[in-house]
CSV table of C-alpha atoms and ligand atoms in Angstrom, one decimal:
chain,number,residue,atom,x,y,z
A,20,MET,CA,-19.4,3.0,-17.6
A,21,ARG,CA,-15.7,3.9,-18.1
A,22,ALA,CA,-13.6,4.5,-15.0
A,23,ASP,CA,-13.3,8.1,-16.1
A,24,ASP,CA,-17.0,8.6,-16.0
A,25,ARG,CA,-17.5,7.2,-12.5
A,26,ALA,CA,-16.6,10.5,-10.9
A,27,ALA,CA,-20.2,11.5,-11.8
A,28,VAL,CA,-21.4,9.1,-9.1
A,29,ALA,CA,-22.0,11.1,-5.9
A,30,ARG,CA,-18.7,11.2,-4.2
A,31,MET,CA,-17.9,9.3,-1.0
A,32,ARG,CA,-14.3,10.2,-0.1
A,33,SER,CA,-15.2,9.7,3.6
A,34,LEU,CA,-17.8,7.5,5.3
A,35,LEU,CA,-18.0,8.2,9.0
A,36,ALA,CA,-19.3,5.5,11.4
A,37,VAL,CA,-21.5,6.7,14.2
A,38,PRO,CA,-23.3,4.3,16.6
A,39,ALA,CA,-27.0,4.9,16.0
A,40,ASN,CA,-27.8,4.8,19.8
A,41,ARG,CA,-25.3,7.6,20.5
A,42,LEU,CA,-27.3,10.7,19.7
A,43,ASP,CA,-24.5,12.8,21.4
A,44,LEU,CA,-22.1,11.6,18.7
A,45,VAL,CA,-24.6,12.0,15.9
A,46,ALA,CA,-25.0,15.6,16.8
A,47,LYS,CA,-21.2,16.1,16.5
A,48,ALA,CA,-20.9,14.2,13.1
A,49,PRO,CA,-21.5,17.3,10.9
A,50,ARG,CA,-18.5,19.1,12.5
A,51,SER,CA,-16.0,17.2,10.4
A,52,SER,CA,-18.1,17.6,7.2
A,53,PRO,CA,-17.9,14.0,6.0
A,54,ASP,CA,-19.2,13.2,2.5
A,55,ALA,CA,-21.3,10.5,4.1
A,56,VAL,CA,-22.3,9.2,7.6
A,57,PHE,CA,-23.6,5.7,8.5
A,58,LEU,CA,-25.6,5.3,11.6
A,59,ASP,CA,-24.6,1.9,12.9
A,60,LEU,CA,-27.0,-0.7,14.2
A,61,GLU,CA,-24.4,-3.5,13.8
A,62,ASP,CA,-20.9,-3.7,15.6
A,63,GLY,CA,-21.3,-0.2,17.1
A,64,VAL,CA,-24.4,-1.1,19.1
A,65,PRO,CA,-24.4,-3.8,21.9
A,66,PRO,CA,-27.0,-6.6,21.7
A,67,ALA,CA,-29.1,-5.1,24.6
A,68,ALA,CA,-29.6,-1.8,22.7
A,69,LYS,CA,-30.1,-3.3,19.2
A,70,GLU,CA,-33.9,-3.0,19.2
A,71,SER,CA,-34.2,0.5,20.8
A,72,ALA,CA,-31.4,1.8,18.5
A,73,ARG,CA,-33.8,1.4,15.5
A,74,ALA,CA,-35.9,4.4,16.6
A,75,ASP,CA,-32.7,6.3,17.4
A,76,ALA,CA,-31.5,5.7,13.9
A,77,VAL,CA,-34.7,7.1,12.3
A,78,GLU,CA,-34.5,10.1,14.6
A,79,ALA,CA,-30.8,10.6,14.0
A,80,ALA,CA,-31.2,10.4,10.2
A,81,ARG,CA,-34.0,13.0,10.4
A,82,LEU,CA,-31.9,15.4,12.5
A,83,LEU,CA,-28.8,15.0,10.4
A,84,THR,CA,-30.6,15.5,7.1
A,85,ALA,CA,-32.4,18.5,8.3
A,86,ASP,CA,-29.2,20.0,9.7
A,87,ARG,CA,-26.8,19.2,6.9
A,88,PRO,CA,-28.6,18.1,3.6
A,89,ALA,CA,-25.3,17.9,1.8
A,90,ILE,CA,-24.1,14.9,3.9
A,91,GLN,CA,-25.3,11.6,2.6
A,92,VAL,CA,-26.9,9.7,5.5
A,93,LEU,CA,-27.0,5.9,5.5
A,94,VAL,CA,-28.0,3.3,8.2
A,95,ARG,CA,-26.0,0.1,8.7
A,96,VAL,CA,-28.4,-2.7,9.6
A,97,ASN,CA,-27.3,-6.0,11.0
A,98,GLY,CA,-26.3,-8.8,8.5
A,99,VAL,CA,-28.9,-10.8,6.7
A,100,GLY,CA,-28.2,-13.9,8.7
A,101,THR,CA,-28.8,-12.3,12.1
A,102,PRO,CA,-32.0,-12.2,14.2
A,103,TRP,CA,-32.1,-8.4,13.9
A,104,PHE,CA,-31.9,-7.9,10.1
A,105,ALA,CA,-35.7,-8.0,9.3
A,106,GLY,CA,-36.6,-5.7,12.2
A,107,ASP,CA,-33.7,-3.3,11.4
A,108,VAL,CA,-35.0,-2.9,7.8
A,109,ALA,CA,-38.6,-2.6,8.9
A,110,GLU,CA,-38.1,-0.2,11.7
A,111,GLY,CA,-34.6,1.4,11.4
A,112,LEU,CA,-34.8,3.0,8.0
A,113,GLY,CA,-36.4,6.4,7.7
A,114,PRO,CA,-37.6,8.1,4.5
A,115,ASP,CA,-34.6,10.5,3.8
A,116,LEU,CA,-31.7,8.1,3.6
A,117,ALA,CA,-29.1,8.0,0.8
A,118,GLY,CA,-28.8,4.3,1.2
A,119,VAL,CA,-28.6,1.2,3.5
A,120,VAL,CA,-25.3,-0.4,4.5
A,121,VAL,CA,-25.5,-4.1,4.8
A,122,PRO,CA,-22.5,-5.8,6.5
A,123,LYS,CA,-21.0,-9.1,5.7
A,124,VAL,CA,-22.7,-9.6,2.3
A,125,GLU,CA,-21.5,-13.0,0.9
A,126,SER,CA,-23.6,-13.8,-2.2
A,127,ALA,CA,-26.1,-12.6,-4.8
A,128,ALA,CA,-28.7,-14.5,-2.8
A,129,ASP,CA,-27.9,-12.2,0.2
A,130,VAL,CA,-28.5,-9.2,-2.0
A,131,GLU,CA,-31.9,-10.7,-3.1
A,132,VAL,CA,-32.8,-11.1,0.6
A,133,VAL,CA,-32.0,-7.4,1.1
A,134,VAL,CA,-34.0,-6.3,-2.0
A,135,ALA,CA,-37.0,-8.3,-0.8
A,136,ALA,CA,-36.9,-6.8,2.7
A,137,LEU,CA,-36.5,-3.3,1.3
A,138,GLY,CA,-39.5,-3.9,-1.0
A,139,ALA,CA,-41.6,-5.1,1.9
A,140,ALA,CA,-40.7,-2.0,3.8
A,141,GLY,CA,-41.8,0.3,0.9
A,142,LEU,CA,-38.1,1.2,0.2
A,143,ALA,CA,-37.7,-0.7,-3.1
A,144,ASN,CA,-35.3,1.7,-4.7
A,145,LEU,CA,-33.0,2.5,-1.7
A,146,PRO,CA,-29.4,2.1,-2.9
A,147,ILE,CA,-27.3,-0.6,-1.1
A,148,LEU,CA,-23.8,-0.3,0.2
A,149,ALA,CA,-22.4,-3.8,0.7
A,150,GLY,CA,-19.8,-4.7,3.3
A,151,VAL,CA,-17.3,-7.2,1.9
A,152,GLU,CA,-15.6,-8.6,4.9
A,153,SER,CA,-15.5,-12.3,5.1
A,154,ALA,CA,-13.7,-15.1,3.2
A,155,ALA,CA,-16.9,-16.0,1.3
A,156,GLY,CA,-17.8,-12.4,0.5
A,157,VAL,CA,-14.4,-11.7,-0.9
A,158,ALA,CA,-14.3,-14.9,-2.9
A,159,ARG,CA,-17.8,-14.2,-4.4
A,160,ALA,CA,-17.5,-10.4,-4.7
A,161,GLU,CA,-17.9,-10.4,-8.5
A,162,GLU,CA,-21.2,-12.2,-8.1
A,163,PHE,CA,-22.9,-9.4,-6.1
A,164,LEU,CA,-20.9,-6.2,-6.6
A,165,ARG,CA,-23.3,-4.8,-9.2
A,166,ALA,CA,-26.7,-3.0,-9.3
A,167,PRO,CA,-28.6,-2.6,-7.0
A,168,VAL,CA,-25.4,-2.4,-5.0
A,169,ARG,CA,-24.1,1.1,-5.5
A,170,TRP,CA,-21.2,1.3,-3.1
A,171,CYS,CA,-19.2,-1.3,-1.2
A,172,TYR,CA,-16.6,-1.2,1.6
A,173,PHE,CA,-13.8,-3.7,2.2
A,174,GLY,CA,-13.8,-4.6,5.9
A,175,ALA,CA,-10.2,-5.7,6.8
A,176,GLU,CA,-10.8,-6.3,10.5
A,177,ASP,CA,-13.7,-8.8,10.0
A,178,PHE,CA,-12.0,-10.3,7.0
A,179,VAL,CA,-8.8,-11.2,8.9
A,180,ALA,CA,-10.8,-12.4,11.9
A,181,ASP,CA,-12.8,-14.7,9.6
A,182,LEU,CA,-9.7,-16.0,7.9
A,183,GLY,CA,-7.9,-16.6,11.1
A,184,GLY,CA,-5.0,-14.4,10.1
A,185,VAL,CA,-3.2,-11.6,11.9
A,186,ARG,CA,-3.8,-7.9,11.3
A,187,THR,CA,-0.5,-6.1,10.7
A,188,GLU,CA,0.6,-2.5,9.9
A,189,SER,CA,2.1,-3.8,6.6
A,190,ASN,CA,-1.4,-4.5,5.2
A,191,LEU,CA,0.2,-7.5,3.3
A,192,GLU,CA,-2.3,-9.9,4.8
A,193,VAL,CA,-5.2,-8.0,3.2
A,194,LEU,CA,-3.6,-7.0,-0.1
A,195,TYR,CA,-5.1,-9.8,-2.1
A,196,ALA,CA,-8.6,-9.4,-0.7
A,197,ARG,CA,-8.5,-5.6,-0.8
A,198,SER,CA,-7.4,-5.8,-4.5
A,199,ARG,CA,-9.9,-8.4,-5.4
A,200,VAL,CA,-12.8,-6.3,-3.9
A,201,VAL,CA,-11.8,-3.2,-5.8
A,202,LEU,CA,-11.4,-5.1,-9.0
A,203,ALA,CA,-14.9,-6.6,-8.6
A,204,ALA,CA,-16.3,-3.2,-7.8
A,205,ARG,CA,-14.8,-1.8,-11.0
A,206,LEU,CA,-16.4,-4.6,-13.1
A,207,GLY,CA,-19.8,-4.0,-11.5
A,208,ASP,CA,-19.6,-0.1,-11.5
A,209,VAL,CA,-19.7,0.0,-7.7
A,210,HIS,CA,-18.0,2.8,-5.8
A,211,PRO,CA,-15.4,1.2,-3.5
A,212,VAL,CA,-14.6,2.5,0.0
A,213,ASP,CA,-11.5,1.3,1.8
A,214,GLN,CA,-11.0,-0.3,5.3
A,215,ILE,CA,-11.1,1.4,8.6
A,216,LEU,CA,-8.0,2.2,10.7
A,217,ALA,CA,-8.8,1.5,14.3
A,218,ASP,CA,-5.8,3.4,15.6
A,219,PHE,CA,-7.5,6.8,15.3
A,220,ARG,CA,-4.6,8.8,16.8
A,221,ASP,CA,-2.1,7.8,14.1
A,222,ASP,CA,-2.7,10.3,11.3
A,223,ASP,CA,0.4,9.3,9.3
A,224,ARG,CA,-0.7,5.7,9.2
A,225,TYR,CA,-4.2,6.8,8.1
A,226,ARG,CA,-2.7,8.8,5.3
A,227,ARG,CA,-0.4,5.9,4.2
A,228,ASP,CA,-3.3,3.6,4.3
A,229,ALA,CA,-5.5,6.0,2.3
A,230,ARG,CA,-2.8,6.6,-0.3
A,231,GLU,CA,-2.3,2.9,-0.8
A,232,ALA,CA,-6.1,2.5,-1.2
A,233,ARG,CA,-6.3,5.3,-3.8
A,234,ALA,CA,-3.4,3.7,-5.7
A,235,LEU,CA,-5.3,0.4,-5.7
A,236,GLY,CA,-8.4,2.1,-7.1
A,237,TYR,CA,-10.5,2.9,-4.0
A,238,ARG,CA,-12.4,6.1,-4.1
A,239,GLY,CA,-12.9,6.8,-0.4
A,240,LYS,CA,-12.2,5.4,3.0
A,241,LEU,CA,-14.1,4.5,6.1
A,242,CYS,CA,-13.6,6.8,9.2
A,243,ILE,CA,-14.3,5.7,12.7
A,244,HIS,CA,-13.3,9.1,14.2
A,245,PRO,CA,-14.0,12.6,13.0
A,246,ALA,CA,-10.3,13.4,12.8
A,247,GLN,CA,-10.0,10.8,10.0
A,248,VAL,CA,-12.4,12.7,7.7
A,249,ALA,CA,-10.1,15.5,6.8
A,250,LEU,CA,-7.3,13.0,6.1
A,251,ALA,CA,-9.6,11.0,3.8
A,252,HIS,CA,-10.5,14.2,1.9
A,253,GLU,CA,-6.9,15.2,1.7
A,254,VAL,CA,-5.9,11.9,0.0
A,255,PHE,CA,-8.9,11.3,-2.1
A,256,THR,CA,-9.0,14.9,-3.5
A,257,PRO,CA,-6.3,15.5,-6.1
A,258,SER,CA,-3.8,18.1,-4.8
A,259,ALA,CA,-3.2,21.4,-6.6
A,260,ASP,CA,0.1,20.1,-8.0
A,261,GLU,CA,-1.6,17.0,-9.3
A,262,VAL,CA,-4.3,19.1,-11.0
A,263,ASP,CA,-1.7,21.4,-12.5
A,264,ARG,CA,0.4,18.5,-13.8
A,265,ALA,CA,-2.8,16.9,-15.3
A,266,ARG,CA,-3.7,20.1,-17.1
A,267,ARG,CA,-0.2,20.5,-18.6
A,268,LEU,CA,-0.1,16.8,-19.5
A,269,LEU,CA,-3.4,16.9,-21.3
A,270,ALA,CA,-2.5,20.1,-23.2
A,271,ALA,CA,0.7,18.5,-24.4
A,272,HIS,CA,-1.1,15.3,-25.3
A,273,GLU,CA,-3.8,17.1,-27.2
A,274,GLU,CA,-1.2,19.2,-29.2
A,275,ALA,CA,0.6,16.0,-30.0
A,276,SER,CA,-2.6,14.3,-31.1
A,277,ALA,CA,-3.4,17.3,-33.4
A,278,ARG,CA,0.0,16.7,-35.0
A,279,GLY,CA,-0.8,13.1,-35.4
A,280,GLU,CA,1.5,11.8,-32.6
A,281,ALA,CA,0.3,9.3,-30.1
A,282,VAL,CA,3.4,9.3,-27.9
A,283,ILE,CA,5.3,12.2,-26.5
A,284,ALA,CA,8.1,13.0,-24.0
A,285,PHE,CA,6.5,15.1,-21.3
A,286,GLU,CA,8.7,16.5,-18.5
A,287,GLY,CA,11.1,13.7,-18.9
A,288,GLU,CA,8.5,10.9,-19.1
A,289,MET,CA,6.7,9.1,-21.8
A,290,VAL,CA,3.1,10.0,-22.1
A,291,ASP,CA,0.5,8.2,-24.2
A,292,GLU,CA,-3.3,7.5,-23.9
A,293,PRO,CA,-3.4,5.7,-20.5
A,294,MET,CA,-1.5,8.6,-18.8
A,295,ALA,CA,-3.9,11.0,-20.5
A,296,ARG,CA,-6.8,9.0,-19.3
A,297,ARG,CA,-5.5,9.1,-15.7
A,298,ALA,CA,-5.0,12.8,-16.0
A,299,ARG,CA,-8.7,13.3,-17.1
A,300,ALA,CA,-9.7,11.2,-14.0
A,301,VAL,CA,-7.7,13.6,-11.8
A,302,LEU,CA,-9.5,16.6,-13.2
A,303,ASP,CA,-12.9,14.9,-12.8
A,304,ALA,CA,-12.1,14.0,-9.2
A,305,ALA,CA,-11.0,17.6,-8.5
A,306,ASP,CA,-14.3,19.1,-9.6
B,420,COA,N1,-18.8,10.6,15.3
B,420,COA,C1,-19.0,11.8,15.8
B,420,COA,N2,-18.2,12.3,16.8
B,420,COA,C2,-17.3,11.5,17.3
B,420,COA,C3,-17.0,10.2,16.9
B,420,COA,C4,-17.9,9.7,15.8
B,420,COA,N3,-17.7,8.5,15.3
B,420,COA,N4,-16.0,9.7,17.6
B,420,COA,C5,-15.6,10.6,18.4
B,420,COA,N5,-16.4,11.7,18.3
B,420,COA,C6,-16.2,13.0,19.1
B,420,COA,C7,-16.0,12.7,20.6
B,420,COA,O1,-17.3,12.6,21.2
B,420,COA,C8,-15.2,14.0,21.0
B,420,COA,O2,-16.1,15.0,21.1
B,420,COA,P1,-15.8,16.3,22.1
B,420,COA,O3,-14.6,17.0,21.5
B,420,COA,O4,-17.0,17.1,22.1
B,420,COA,O5,-15.5,15.6,23.4
B,420,COA,C9,-14.4,14.2,19.8
B,420,COA,O6,-15.0,13.6,18.7
B,420,COA,C10,-13.0,13.6,19.9
B,420,COA,O7,-13.1,12.3,20.2
B,420,COA,P2,-11.9,11.5,21.1
B,420,COA,O8,-12.0,12.0,22.5
B,420,COA,O9,-10.6,11.7,20.4
B,420,COA,O10,-12.4,10.0,21.0
B,420,COA,P3,-13.3,9.1,22.0
B,420,COA,O11,-12.4,8.5,22.9
B,420,COA,O12,-14.4,10.0,22.5
B,420,COA,O13,-13.9,8.1,21.0
B,420,COA,C11,-14.1,6.0,19.8
B,420,COA,C12,-13.2,7.1,20.3
B,420,COA,C13,-13.3,5.1,18.9
B,420,COA,C14,-14.8,5.3,20.9
B,420,COA,C15,-15.2,6.8,18.9
B,420,COA,O14,-14.5,7.5,17.9
B,420,COA,C16,-16.2,5.9,18.3
B,420,COA,O15,-17.1,5.4,18.9
B,420,COA,N6,-16.2,5.7,16.9
B,420,COA,C17,-17.2,5.0,16.2
B,420,COA,C18,-16.8,3.5,16.2
B,420,COA,C19,-17.8,2.7,15.5
B,420,COA,O16,-18.9,3.1,15.1
B,420,COA,N7,-17.4,1.4,15.3
B,420,COA,C20,-18.2,0.4,14.6
B,420,COA,C21,-18.3,0.6,13.1
B,420,COA,S1,-16.7,0.4,12.3
B,421,MG,MG1,-17.5,-5.3,11.6
């Protein structure tokens, strides 16, 4: 698939985390109209509540889907190496999910474990969203970011913790991994979703982070708080100005092509095929 065609994949500009055992928060999730929600059984749920949260996840998914069918609902299970993984897949995944989120995926073998567990649970075709958030996962992302993995997220917090680095506002410590994950996702036709921002009161930092992600090739961003959803949509939906410029650019480019010219001066800048291709992607993303 060409990058331009990937807008056809169901969009996930925002992916809101909601702890599965917090039915009070689940009920509030539709307020912010996220493209997708994941009901978390992993980091968002304490060990003592892990097992009872499975039934909560099934019930929460049912309620959310009935209430707002347009929102894609996923459940995040605990990682394949944990004592909860098998039970989460067997008991935590209801029938109406858009997909299952698997954190800390590190290899193609991990994905095979997920596929086998889904098959055993009668969910053979449930799409997978893989969390890439460890040194091993980032180093091997190319090996497993491909079908049946449909989406991925880059998990900056866990990645930096695993590496033993320091998380900073500059994002420099994650630039290499964040770039490597989005590159692997492009090669495997996987929809890439960017890191969380824990500081949920800093809207400007969220916007900056999201713009950086979009420039790198990410197509959406994790949200840990409902206020972040509108910010993700703002950044990952082309603005009216961008759409106008893309239309003008394409019109000029097409006129030039009809005259047999590949390169033109457009509003003071050189335009050739890659700029036209990006303009088409802007129009696709705006639809
Ligand atoms: N989903 C739905 N609603 C949420 C929400 C979420 N993830 N996070 C907060 N809300 C609600 C709050 O309940 C509150 O509702 P109210 O106006 O009816 O009182 C409103 O949004 C504003 O929340 P606020 O008071 O600003 O934040 P908080 O202190 O209640 O919660 C967190 C802050 C970080 C604890 C909370 O956002 C949270 O638990 N997020 C999910 C974290 C998570 O899942 N982490 C693991 C995966 S990365
Ligand atoms: Mg985590």
